[in-house]
Amino acid sequence: MAHQADEKRMLDDRGYTGTLIRGANPLLLFEKPVRDRIVESMYWKEQCFGLNAATLCDRAVELENIGGIYGAAQKPSKFLCLAFKLLQLTPERDIVLHYLRQQEWKYLRALAAFYIRLCWQPKEIFETLEPFLADYRKLKRRAREGFALTYVDQFVDDLLTKDRVCATSLWKLPPRTQLEDLDVLEPRISPLGEELEDIDADRQDGRTEDDSGSDVEVLDDGHGLGNGHDHDNDTDVDGD
Amino acid sequence: MPPKRMTANQDRSHRYYPGKVEYAEDALSSDSENSDAEASSAHQPAKPTLPKATSFPKDARLAANLSKIDLDARRAQAAAQEAERLKREADARAKEEEEFVTDDDNDEEDGSGREQESGSEEEEEEQEESTSSEDDVPKRRMPAPKFISKTNRKQCSVPVFSEEELAAQEDARRKERADEMLQLQLEKQAAAKAAGKKDWDDDEEGLADEVDDADDVDPEEERALWKIRELLRIKRDRDAIESAEKEREEIERRRNLSKEERDAEDREYIDTQKEEHEGKGKMGHMQKYFHRGAYTFDADDETKQLLNRDIMGSRFQDDARDKSMLPSALQIRDMTKIGKKGRTRYRDMKSEDTGRWGDLGVRDRRKDGEYKLDERFRSDGDAERAGGTGANAYAVGERRKRVDDSRDGRRDDKRPNLHYVYYDPA
């Protein structure tokens, strides 16, 4: 993407010749008022000019919160500005996947997840984003007034379920059940898969045993992708 | 000799500006700090005053004051005051520590009396100091040095300072404090810059600290919270599947029912709805209708319950059930309007309505004259609504029994039987 001093060409609808997302200029995925606020903000003008996929990482690692528009003057958050920049750059699939899969910076991961949700096809969205429902790191979200605590998995869940996230109307995603019926996707296997089966089995058998103790102690996996792992099911060991 | 001032009115007071040469006799006699203004305003040009040695009013004052003051006594007094002040401070500190409540009155008396004195003294010196600092060449009058013999010098162990030196010390202290504060601020700014805070960040600072997004603070707890969230999500998905299933089942079931059963169910449903509607409180006669407003939005269940509560028919304090007992002036729907300016005698729409209910008075002038026209030229509207025009203007009547209609009399079934149209020209 040419980094011209005047980015009006990108925002101008006529004669856009770049990559099309959902058949249109990717910048149009953001609404007009939001676009205006972003382009007029200091952060965009100073820090987001002339970024490419690599230098965007530098900015992204400095991110401290996610969020949409805040304040009385509807100031865009830096997260939003960088997302806008990503839309402008439309980096390649591999790059975005790399952003998403790197472990170290959670805000960069959130940014990549946001981009994927906006731009990719439903099947890919579900397949790519669902593993990150196991990432329980904390995120700081900037609401209209003040801050809120949220988690990466909560954020990804919002992206997959809600209509509006971070001041953007997300493109309508067909629900997962629909895709399953069309055989496009497999039913979701939760990272809690095995324990879930145990809980179900318990419920059905009507046992009153308490499994919660064993569930919590064994899971010493650090933050990140929690795969199903073997654990000792010590339910049979009762008190002495 | 021409008058010194060009203005016609010689008695006009002069404008004051700093550094202006003023020969004010009033200033010398008074000790107040406002003597400056007074001096400039109380200028008397006509009377030639003896020129003082200094041309600065403050110094003039000082010169006059100095002649009155006995330095030694002053020094001793100042020293005594200083010592007393220190002692008082120490006492106050001790008092605070022990939390004793001493006699406040005595302290106050002493303090106030002394404060006034020292205050005035300080202010004088302050002004004097400031003017002296403004000038490049300080034209201060040093106090005449008094000779102290060697023996006397040694006796004087307590360092007594003159007024100026005291003032200088005060100034030095104040400057130090100001410097410190400035230093602190500069350091803060430098730290902020070092931390990389940019201009667009200034509103983030205080609030952002409330929310902590540090990870691995308590892995167990975080993991447990995540589990809860994950389970909730799974539950949500399952509930969605279940409700979809139920819907499908319901549809299937209804399809399998016969028509009558479907109708029966529908009727039941409508009845229950009606009951709900009627069960809601009815608006009493002339009760004010409190509408919720169009812009309330549904939040959580609690709020929804609150918003959907039924307040029609409920009474509040001072609400009169039977408004006919009230005098007619108070028989209005909205009781809040009583006693307010601009209240009309309007009661409610129904009583003020001069027409018939539902009669909007809308008349189509064209249709009024149609009765004069021939039937063929009238508009279709009314007749259409009435059921039919022309041949359909009359309902089909009962078939008149004819003899040749019975089965035996019929010779030819293949021919159309035209007798059944019974035309009654009435």
XYZ file of C-alpha atoms in Angstrom:
666
model
C 0.000 0.000 0.000
C 1.454 3.289 -0.989
C 2.040 5.507 1.977
C 1.182 8.825 0.620
C 1.118 11.871 2.753
C -2.455 12.380 1.862
C -4.416 9.295 2.616
C -7.541 10.631 1.108
C -7.144 8.353 -1.853
C -7.586 5.401 0.378
C -10.615 6.823 2.016
C -12.036 8.011 -1.213
C -14.463 5.568 -2.693
C -13.775 6.284 -6.253
C -10.983 4.582 -8.082
C -9.876 2.345 -5.257
C -7.649 -0.300 -6.730
C -6.327 -2.168 -3.759
C -7.381 -5.394 -2.141
C -11.072 -5.771 -1.685
C -12.491 -7.124 1.510
C -16.024 -8.342 1.183
C -16.146 -6.698 -2.161
C -15.358 -3.220 -0.969
C -12.659 -0.938 0.239
C -11.548 -2.466 3.532
C -11.548 0.874 5.253
C -15.265 1.021 4.790
C -15.655 -1.723 7.329
C -15.452 1.013 9.916
C -18.309 3.421 10.067
C -18.000 6.919 8.798
C -17.964 8.742 12.132
C -15.415 6.317 13.493
C -13.275 6.697 10.421
C -13.344 10.431 10.741
C -12.336 10.348 14.370
C -9.462 8.029 13.671
C -8.092 10.023 10.807
C -8.264 13.226 12.763
C -6.626 11.863 15.874
C -3.117 12.759 16.875
C -2.032 9.194 17.271
C -2.980 8.331 13.757
C -1.315 11.341 12.283
C 1.875 11.051 14.200
C 2.425 7.440 14.880
C 0.535 5.552 12.275
C 1.874 7.215 9.231
C 3.946 5.139 6.913
C 3.754 1.954 8.893
C 4.263 -1.378 7.300
C 3.558 -4.770 8.695
C 6.830 -4.879 10.583
C 6.794 -1.427 12.080
C 3.189 -1.895 13.030
C 4.404 -4.536 15.439
C 6.493 -1.937 17.167
C 3.452 0.134 17.758
C 1.353 -2.808 18.692
C 3.657 -4.010 21.401
C 3.279 -0.652 23.054
C -0.443 -1.099 23.249
C -1.859 -1.115 26.698
C -5.522 -1.507 26.171
C -8.137 -2.409 23.666
C -11.180 -0.352 23.073
C -13.257 1.616 20.708
C -14.270 5.159 21.129
C -14.137 6.873 24.459
C -14.741 10.164 26.038
C -17.038 12.991 25.233
C -15.129 13.862 22.106
C -15.258 10.268 20.893
C -11.572 9.800 20.851
C -10.437 6.586 19.199
C -8.238 4.250 21.134
C -4.828 3.335 19.833
C -6.045 -0.165 19.324
C -8.652 1.111 16.944
C -6.167 3.236 15.069
C -3.856 0.305 14.601
C -6.719 -1.862 13.478
C -7.554 0.770 10.934
C -3.968 0.714 9.816
C -4.106 -3.031 9.436
C -7.135 -2.645 7.260
C -5.280 -0.170 5.199
C -2.302 -2.436 4.820
C -4.266 -5.645 4.349
C -1.274 -7.786 5.140
C -0.991 -11.318 3.960
C -2.526 -14.256 5.635
C 0.705 -15.585 6.990
C 1.626 -12.336 8.584
C -1.704 -12.045 10.290
C -1.492 -15.596 11.494
C 1.899 -14.901 12.869
C 0.560 -11.905 14.751
C -2.150 -14.058 16.135
C -0.122 -17.036 17.124
C 2.775 -15.326 18.786
C 2.662 -15.809 22.486
C 4.334 -12.832 23.881
C 2.103 -9.856 23.245
C -1.504 -10.305 23.990
C -2.632 -6.975 22.600
C -1.084 -7.781 19.272
C -2.941 -11.021 19.393
C -6.159 -9.196 20.126
C -5.486 -6.901 17.207
C -4.952 -9.785 14.856
C -8.097 -11.494 16.108
C -10.066 -8.333 15.439
C -8.694 -8.109 11.949
C -9.458 -11.716 11.209
C -12.990 -11.325 12.405
C -13.491 -8.386 10.107
C -11.880 -9.708 6.997
C -11.859 -13.433 6.656
C -14.464 -15.974 5.701
C -16.671 -17.539 8.350
C -15.150 -20.973 8.231
C -11.674 -19.591 8.593
C -12.750 -17.254 11.329
C -14.139 -20.033 13.428
C -11.293 -22.341 12.789
C -8.629 -19.780 13.497
C -10.117 -18.019 16.454
C -11.588 -20.841 18.414
C -8.326 -22.171 19.813
C -7.856 -18.827 21.492
C -10.873 -19.379 23.639
C -8.412 -21.086 25.921
C -6.198 -18.073 26.425
C -7.191 -16.612 29.735
C -4.836 -13.666 29.935
C -6.196 -10.369 31.093
C -6.876 -7.444 28.871
C -7.655 -3.887 29.745
C -10.582 -2.557 27.847
C -11.239 1.101 27.506
C -14.915 1.757 27.731
C -16.651 5.025 27.165
C -15.829 6.148 30.636
C -13.132 4.348 32.493
C -11.544 0.992 32.093
C -12.769 -2.519 32.404
C -11.072 -5.813 32.852
C -11.615 -8.482 30.304
C -9.839 -11.561 29.078
C -8.524 -12.703 25.767
C -10.975 -15.551 25.621
C -13.807 -13.235 26.535
C -12.771 -10.870 23.799
C -12.608 -13.635 21.221
C -15.978 -14.861 22.348
C -17.414 -11.390 21.901
C -15.962 -11.258 18.434
C -17.625 -14.508 17.565
C -20.977 -13.767 19.121
C -21.721 -10.085 19.328
C -22.717 -7.605 16.700
C -20.687 -4.684 17.795
C -17.242 -4.795 19.264
C -14.900 -1.895 19.691
C -17.099 0.674 18.055
C -17.407 -1.395 14.922
C -20.391 -3.166 13.549
C -19.014 -6.553 12.774
C -19.907 -8.239 9.594
C -22.684 -10.667 10.217
C -21.308 -14.068 10.973
C -23.535 -17.061 10.409
C -23.987 -18.907 13.684
C -21.921 -21.912 14.294
C -24.908 -24.235 14.341
C -25.754 -23.175 10.859
C -22.288 -23.929 9.639
C -22.355 -27.253 11.383
C -25.589 -28.119 9.670
C -24.009 -27.269 6.385
C -21.165 -29.582 7.294
C -18.708 -26.815 6.876
C -17.535 -27.111 10.438
C -17.261 -29.762 13.025
C -18.977 -29.313 16.352
C -16.716 -27.563 18.720
C -14.552 -29.516 21.083
C -13.895 -27.480 24.105
C -10.517 -27.548 25.813
C -12.415 -28.778 28.810
C -13.473 -31.737 26.742
C -12.568 -34.559 29.034
C -13.667 -32.887 32.203
C -16.888 -31.982 30.559
C -17.581 -35.586 29.818
C -16.892 -36.386 33.409
C -19.296 -33.752 34.583
C -21.934 -34.984 32.230
C -21.428 -38.522 33.303
C -21.746 -37.504 36.902
C -24.893 -35.637 36.287
C -26.480 -38.471 34.455
C -25.561 -41.053 37.013
C -26.909 -38.829 39.677
C -23.816 -39.113 41.775
C -23.415 -36.440 44.327
C -19.679 -36.552 44.303
C -17.797 -33.360 44.078
C -15.295 -33.257 41.276
C -14.369 -29.641 41.527
C -11.382 -30.287 43.729
C -9.610 -32.431 41.246
C -10.477 -30.201 38.386
C -8.735 -27.148 39.685
C -5.572 -28.579 41.050
C -4.297 -30.450 38.070
C -4.429 -27.686 35.549
C -1.037 -26.113 35.919
C -0.694 -25.192 32.296
C 0.504 -21.662 31.814
C -1.465 -19.181 29.833
C -1.763 -20.059 26.248
C -3.353 -22.786 24.294
C -4.663 -25.268 26.747
C -4.737 -28.648 25.129
C -6.427 -31.556 26.703
C -3.928 -33.296 28.819
C -3.840 -36.293 30.992
C -4.605 -35.791 34.561
C -5.087 -38.055 37.461
C -8.657 -38.475 38.271
C -8.525 -39.087 41.942
C -12.178 -39.162 42.575
C -11.961 -42.528 44.152
C -9.635 -41.419 46.864
C -11.876 -40.450 49.702
C -10.991 -39.092 53.064
C -9.102 -41.371 55.294
C 6.994 80.624 35.756
C 4.599 78.340 33.920
C 2.866 75.686 35.959
C 4.674 72.430 36.196
C 1.880 70.385 34.783
C 0.279 71.070 31.502
C -3.134 69.974 32.629
C -5.537 72.656 33.415
C -6.613 71.246 36.692
C -3.620 71.351 38.941
C -5.411 69.705 41.760
C -6.073 66.545 39.923
C -4.468 63.539 41.435
C -1.631 62.089 39.603
C -1.411 58.716 38.064
C 0.698 56.254 39.832
C 3.334 54.213 38.167
C 6.154 52.389 39.769
C 9.300 54.329 39.981
C 7.505 57.563 39.890
C 8.976 60.350 41.883
C 6.658 61.152 44.693
C 7.084 63.509 47.554
C 4.460 62.249 49.909
C 4.472 63.550 53.425
C 1.614 61.338 54.432
C 3.617 58.219 53.913
C 6.189 59.228 56.468
C 3.758 59.520 59.255
C 1.831 56.303 58.733
C 3.009 52.776 59.098
C 0.473 51.144 56.930
C 1.342 49.230 53.839
C -1.083 51.163 51.723
C 0.947 54.230 52.035
C 2.112 53.802 48.480
C -1.281 54.327 47.021
C -2.047 56.997 49.461
C 1.149 58.765 48.728
C 0.536 58.862 45.043
C -3.022 59.889 45.388
C -2.464 62.435 48.042
C -0.061 64.468 46.053
C -0.043 68.166 46.754
C 1.882 69.917 44.076
C 1.392 73.416 45.315
C 3.142 73.020 48.608
C 6.912 72.810 48.178
C 8.148 70.122 50.470
C 11.637 69.689 51.580
C 13.273 67.189 49.273
C 14.258 64.111 51.151
C 17.565 62.511 50.747
C 16.074 59.586 48.858
C 13.593 59.800 46.077
C 11.962 56.429 46.748
C 8.923 56.520 48.950
C 9.689 53.276 50.639
C 13.131 54.308 51.511
C 11.802 57.577 52.706
C 9.536 55.654 54.958
C 12.340 53.499 56.033
C 14.538 56.452 56.709
C 11.867 57.966 58.848
C 11.238 54.710 60.620
C 14.847 54.130 61.226
C 15.269 57.342 62.980
C 12.690 56.221 65.445
C 13.924 52.726 66.018
C 16.509 51.923 68.547
C 18.519 49.192 67.007
C 19.682 47.432 70.059
C 16.290 47.187 71.579
C 15.011 45.987 68.263
C 17.637 43.353 68.009
C 17.000 42.110 71.469
C 13.299 42.035 70.797
C 13.772 40.164 67.561
C 15.980 37.631 69.238
C 13.504 37.159 71.995
C 10.731 36.683 69.487
C 12.725 34.162 67.567
C 13.513 32.186 70.636
C 9.956 32.276 71.740
C 8.739 31.183 68.358
C 11.054 28.236 68.327
C 9.955 27.313 71.765
C 6.347 27.560 70.772
C 6.895 25.324 67.826
C 8.606 22.739 69.930
C 5.766 22.936 72.373
C 3.223 22.516 69.657
C 5.009 19.452 68.400
C 5.220 18.006 71.862
C 1.603 18.798 72.350
C 0.628 16.978 69.210
C 2.604 13.961 70.155
C 1.131 13.725 73.577
C -2.272 14.733 72.368
C -2.815 17.017 75.222
C -5.256 19.780 74.933
C -3.598 22.777 76.394
C -5.034 26.140 76.905
C -5.788 27.361 73.475
C -6.607 30.844 74.595
C -3.210 31.765 75.877
C -1.528 30.424 72.835
C -3.837 32.221 70.555
C -3.402 35.520 72.265
C 0.287 35.332 72.154
C 0.361 34.024 68.687
C -1.985 36.558 67.200
C -0.300 39.488 68.823
C 3.060 38.383 67.728
C 1.957 37.379 64.313
C 0.592 40.748 63.561
C 3.749 42.400 64.518
C 5.994 40.031 62.700
C 3.668 40.087 59.761
C 3.807 43.763 59.350
C 7.484 43.724 59.888
C 7.977 41.070 57.288
C 5.835 42.788 54.782
C 7.695 45.992 55.100
C 10.916 44.235 54.574
C 9.484 42.252 51.761
C 8.541 45.346 49.886
C 11.824 46.858 50.586
C 13.598 43.751 49.431
C 11.642 43.515 46.237
C 12.345 47.046 45.218
C 15.945 46.564 46.012
C 16.091 43.428 43.942
C 14.519 45.239 41.041
C 17.176 47.882 40.913
C 20.487 47.070 39.480
C 22.321 49.285 41.860
C 20.688 48.964 45.218
C 20.354 52.386 46.679
C 19.466 51.110 50.060
C 20.231 52.989 53.108
C 22.327 50.867 55.373
C 21.623 51.402 59.001
C 24.292 53.485 60.583
C 26.821 51.069 62.059
C 27.092 51.268 65.760
C 30.449 50.645 67.201
C 30.700 47.776 69.652
C 33.886 47.464 71.612
C 35.681 44.180 71.768
C 34.307 43.245 75.120
C 30.800 43.904 74.025
C 31.320 41.942 70.884
C 32.253 38.841 72.772
C 29.278 39.117 75.070
C 26.854 38.997 72.239
C 26.805 35.237 71.713
C 23.332 34.925 70.301
C 23.526 35.850 66.687
C 21.218 38.770 66.406
C 20.192 39.764 63.015
C 18.936 43.044 61.852
C 15.739 43.381 60.016
C 17.254 43.063 56.633
C 19.182 40.002 57.522
C 16.098 38.376 58.943
C 14.265 39.225 55.803
C 17.099 37.878 53.759
C 16.996 34.651 55.661
C 13.274 34.381 55.176
C 13.711 35.019 51.525
C 16.422 32.467 51.231
C 14.223 29.887 52.877
C 11.313 30.690 50.642
C 13.469 30.532 47.589
C 14.767 27.183 48.647
C 11.294 25.820 49.030
C 10.261 27.189 45.684
C 13.331 25.680 44.121
C 12.566 22.335 45.596
C 9.064 22.370 44.270
C 10.268 23.390 40.895
C 12.822 20.649 40.962
C 10.184 18.095 41.793
C 8.024 19.230 38.957
C 10.847 19.136 36.514
C 11.759 15.676 37.606
C 8.217 14.534 37.176
C 8.088 15.928 33.696
C 11.359 14.332 32.798
C 10.179 11.012 34.138
C 6.996 11.274 32.167
C 8.932 12.003 29.029
C 11.247 9.153 29.720
C 8.324 6.842 30.186
C 7.288 7.740 26.694
C 4.065 9.469 27.506
C 2.927 11.428 24.560
C 0.477 14.263 24.300
C -2.499 12.195 23.394
C -2.032 10.127 26.442
C -2.657 12.574 29.174
C -6.133 11.505 29.950
C -5.214 7.895 30.472
C -2.930 8.121 33.380
C -4.999 8.060 36.502
C -7.773 5.756 35.499
C -5.714 3.116 33.812
C -4.120 2.077 37.044
C -7.353 0.898 38.528
C -7.491 -2.037 36.206
C -4.578 -4.359 36.407
C -3.866 -6.535 33.449
C -0.811 -8.230 34.832
C -0.851 -11.924 34.209
C 0.314 -14.755 36.377
C -0.575 -12.934 39.489
C -2.471 -15.962 40.673
C -2.449 -18.701 38.059
C -4.805 -20.939 39.972
C -7.428 -18.313 40.274
C -7.083 -17.223 36.693
C -7.405 -20.756 35.517
C -10.470 -21.268 37.635
C -12.092 -18.111 36.304
C -11.367 -19.217 32.802
C -12.974 -22.528 33.493
C -16.101 -20.828 34.698
C -16.271 -18.740 31.579
C -15.685 -21.662 29.338
C -18.381 -23.665 31.045
C -20.793 -20.796 30.706
C -20.076 -20.625 27.037
C -20.630 -24.298 26.622
C -23.840 -24.036 28.549
C -24.977 -21.211 26.371
C -24.286 -23.197 23.243
C -26.110 -26.184 24.564
C -29.083 -24.124 25.575
C -29.244 -22.681 22.110
C -29.217 -26.139 20.612
C -31.877 -27.305 23.006
C -34.198 -24.436 22.342
C -33.810 -24.931 18.602
C -34.674 -28.565 19.102
C -37.714 -27.681 21.107
C -38.890 -25.301 18.458
C -38.633 -27.971 15.849
C -40.452 -30.410 18.014
C -43.219 -27.978 18.634
C -43.651 -27.329 14.956
C -43.759 -31.016 14.249
C -46.272 -31.596 16.929
C -48.580 -28.928 15.725
C -48.407 -30.227 12.257
C -49.490 -33.561 13.462
C -52.495 -32.235 15.266
C -55.691 -31.855 13.470
C -57.142 -28.531 12.717
C -59.572 -28.464 15.617
C -56.906 -29.152 18.092
C -54.845 -26.384 16.702
C -57.710 -23.996 17.028
C -58.322 -25.108 20.570
C -54.763 -24.385 21.458
C -54.857 -21.024 19.800
C -57.965 -20.093 21.680
C -56.366 -21.094 24.917
C -53.377 -18.992 24.184
C -55.469 -15.975 23.325
C -57.477 -16.428 26.475
C -54.424 -16.468 28.623
C -53.227 -13.338 26.899
C -56.516 -11.632 27.540
C -56.388 -12.544 31.146
C -53.010 -11.024 31.440
C -54.190 -7.838 29.843
C -57.234 -7.605 32.001
C -55.434 -8.661 35.090
C -53.337 -5.572 34.758
C -54.578 -2.677 36.758
C -57.154 -0.673 34.977
C -56.769 3.033 34.780
C -59.117 4.575 37.221
C -61.383 7.306 36.102
C -59.295 10.314 35.291
C -56.074 8.674 36.301
C -52.907 10.045 34.919
C -51.207 7.802 32.465
C -47.566 7.364 33.281
C -45.827 6.251 30.193
C -42.438 4.694 30.458
C -40.957 6.650 27.626
C -39.707 5.503 24.316
C -36.004 5.443 24.937
C -35.601 3.121 27.853
C -33.575 0.149 26.853
C -33.608 -3.307 28.267
C -30.650 -4.187 30.357
C -30.613 -7.171 32.609
C -33.476 -9.138 34.044
C -33.818 -7.002 37.095
C -34.110 -3.866 35.078
C -36.536 -5.524 32.758
C -38.705 -6.469 35.655
C -38.611 -2.977 36.949
C -39.446 -1.535 33.601
C -42.287 -3.906 32.924
C -43.969 -3.529 36.233
C -47.546 -2.549 36.068
C -48.398 0.654 37.808
C -51.724 1.331 36.251
C -54.444 1.336 38.797
C -52.118 1.733 41.694
C -52.573 4.588 44.046
C -50.148 6.996 45.472
C -50.498 9.123 48.507
C -53.149 11.789 48.276
C -54.638 10.160 45.274
C -58.379 10.534 45.343
C -60.126 7.426 44.152
C -63.381 9.074 43.462
C -62.776 12.348 41.790
C -66.409 13.304 41.718
C -66.204 14.153 45.392
C -63.660 16.773 44.643
C -64.648 20.219 43.613
C -64.727 20.573 39.887
C -61.581 22.639 39.873
C -59.612 19.690 41.137
C -61.150 17.107 38.914
C -58.327 16.823 36.474
C -56.275 13.960 35.267
C -52.893 15.319 36.062
C -52.822 16.552 39.630
C -49.389 17.997 39.297
C -50.756 20.877 37.355
C -52.851 22.239 40.173
C -51.741 25.562 41.429
C -49.405 26.233 38.609
C -49.414 29.280 36.519
C -51.114 29.090 33.191
C -53.414 26.305 34.127
C -56.466 26.223 31.988
C -59.813 24.816 32.918
C -59.246 21.941 30.589
C -60.119 18.726 32.278
C -59.817 15.919 29.854
C -60.406 15.271 26.253
C -63.628 13.397 26.518
C -65.395 16.028 28.520
C -64.195 18.783 26.264
C -65.090 16.995 23.097
C -67.991 18.692 21.398
C -68.631 16.056 18.823
C -69.467 12.450 18.865
C -66.805 9.997 19.714
C -65.242 8.725 16.563
C -67.029 11.267 14.498
C -64.212 13.078 12.930
C -66.378 15.376 10.986
C -64.697 14.411 7.817
C -67.128 14.818 4.966
C -66.568 14.195 1.359
C -68.457 17.005 -0.411
C -68.672 15.068 -3.579
C -70.694 12.325 -2.055
C -73.227 14.697 -0.592
C -74.829 15.625 -3.893
C -74.885 12.147 -5.261
C -78.336 11.366 -4.172
C -79.586 13.635 -6.915
C -77.782 11.741 -9.591
C -79.026 8.786 -11.471
C -78.018 5.492 -10.045
C -75.679 4.785 -12.825
C -73.611 7.874 -12.222
C -73.030 7.471 -8.571
C -69.630 6.517 -7.255
C -68.983 2.908 -6.510
C -67.591 3.160 -3.032
C -70.617 2.771 -0.839
C -72.298 0.194 -2.879
C -69.189 -1.907 -3.046
C -68.883 -1.948 0.650
C -72.469 -2.837 1.077
C -71.863 -6.155 -0.556
C -72.588 -5.960 -4.207
C -73.674 -3.903 -7.132
C -75.929 -4.714 -9.976
C -76.815 -8.329 -9.975
C -75.084 -8.810 -6.680
C -76.989 -6.067 -4.983
C -79.291 -8.608 -3.465
C -78.475 -11.704 -1.644
C -79.294 -14.928 -3.226
C -82.481 -16.162 -1.719
C -83.709 -19.589 -0.911
C -84.474 -21.765 -3.864
C -88.124 -22.026 -4.491
C -89.230 -25.607 -4.714
C -90.520 -26.486 -8.150
C -92.311 -29.552 -9.139
C -90.166 -30.535 -11.993
C -87.122 -30.264 -9.810
C -87.625 -33.523 -8.032
C -85.767 -36.574 -9.099
C -88.718 -38.300 -10.742
C -89.703 -35.341 -12.847
C -86.285 -34.924 -14.272
C -86.123 -36.182 -17.750
C -82.864 -34.740 -18.822
C -79.962 -34.420 -16.395
C -77.558 -33.502 -19.062
C -79.172 -30.164 -19.712
C -78.290 -27.280 -17.435
C -81.013 -26.564 -14.942
C -81.675 -22.880 -15.189
C -84.593 -22.568 -12.916
C -82.758 -22.060 -9.732
C -82.118 -18.379 -10.249
C -84.897 -16.745 -8.387
C -85.128 -13.076 -9.150
C -87.112 -10.986 -6.802
C -87.527 -7.549 -8.265
C -88.540 -6.108 -4.960
